[in-house]
Amino acid sequence: EEKLANAKLLSAECEEWRPIYNHFGDNDGKKIRLEIQSYVLMNVLVKANYYLKQFSNRYELSCDGLTLSVVDGFEGGVVRPVNTLSGGEQFLVSLALALGLAGMSDTGLSVDMLLIDEGFGSLSGEHLNSALETLERLNAIAGSRKVGVISHVERLRERIHTHVEVSQRGHDPSTVQVKVVGGADS
């Protein structure tokens, strides 16, 4: 009888924990990893949406689990898959996500350097200007964080004053030169 009473107590205690187990528990830990990854993604999106609003007030990022979507403010708040955006819009979303991820330093994640490779050529003049203004503001407040841009867009060369130029020399090793042109070092 004592063992049966103990078994009933243990069974009742187990039932108290069943909702948590059903939500998080499985043999390989996949459920809890998905929950944690979704939580981190939501935090990245808060920061990414801040930057996305700097580029354009049309879109806001949202997620369902780990699936990203955009809320289109110009279309009455309809939720769209990210792959329905134009190339320039996808670049702005990607840039906002990268900046949002880099901004996660308050969570213990440290991103000291962000390299942006091309993509600026796909932007309209207005979006290019918004992206450059946002990067300039970020540079002004970034402290020790550095943002590097790899691009062939001439307007970038005019606005970004520190250039790293890599020149090929046939079969010899390439040369690298750092130049500060016009304005202050940025």
PDB file of C-alpha atoms in Angstrom, residues 154-165 177-186:
ATOM      1  CA  GLU A 154      30.367  54.931 -57.646  1.00  0.00           C
ATOM      2  CA  ARG A 155      28.027  56.757 -55.203  1.00  0.00           C
ATOM      3  CA  LEU A 156      29.416  54.566 -52.429  1.00  0.00           C
ATOM      4  CA  ARG A 157      32.970  55.528 -53.339  1.00  0.00           C
ATOM      5  CA  GLU A 158      31.949  59.187 -53.090  1.00  0.00           C
ATOM      6  CA  ARG A 159      30.251  58.835 -49.691  1.00  0.00           C
ATOM      7  CA  ILE A 160      32.595  56.388 -47.961  1.00  0.00           C
ATOM      8  CA  HIS A 161      35.917  58.067 -47.358  1.00  0.00           C
ATOM      9  CA  THR A 162      38.157  55.162 -46.389  1.00  0.00           C
ATOM     10  CA  HIS A 163      38.853  52.876 -49.336  1.00  0.00           C
ATOM     11  CA  VAL A 164      40.687  49.585 -49.370  1.00  0.00           C
ATOM     12  CA  GLU A 165      41.722  48.942 -52.949  1.00  0.00           C
ATOM     13  CA  GLN A 177      46.197  50.001 -50.503  1.00  0.00           C
ATOM     14  CA  VAL A 178      44.222  51.898 -47.871  1.00  0.00           C
ATOM     15  CA  LYS A 179      43.278  55.433 -48.900  1.00  0.00           C
ATOM     16  CA  VAL A 180      41.410  58.141 -47.036  1.00  0.00           C
ATOM     17  CA  VAL A 181      39.804  60.466 -49.567  1.00  0.00           C
ATOM     18  CA  GLY A 182      37.759  63.615 -48.911  1.00  0.00           C
ATOM     19  CA  GLY A 183      35.909  64.170 -45.608  1.00  0.00           C
ATOM     20  CA  ALA A 184      36.771  62.575 -42.294  1.00  0.00           C
ATOM     21  CA  ASP A 185      37.841  58.964 -41.827  1.00  0.00           C
ATOM     22  CA  SER A 186      34.733  56.755 -41.959  1.00  0.00           C
TER      23      SER A 186
END
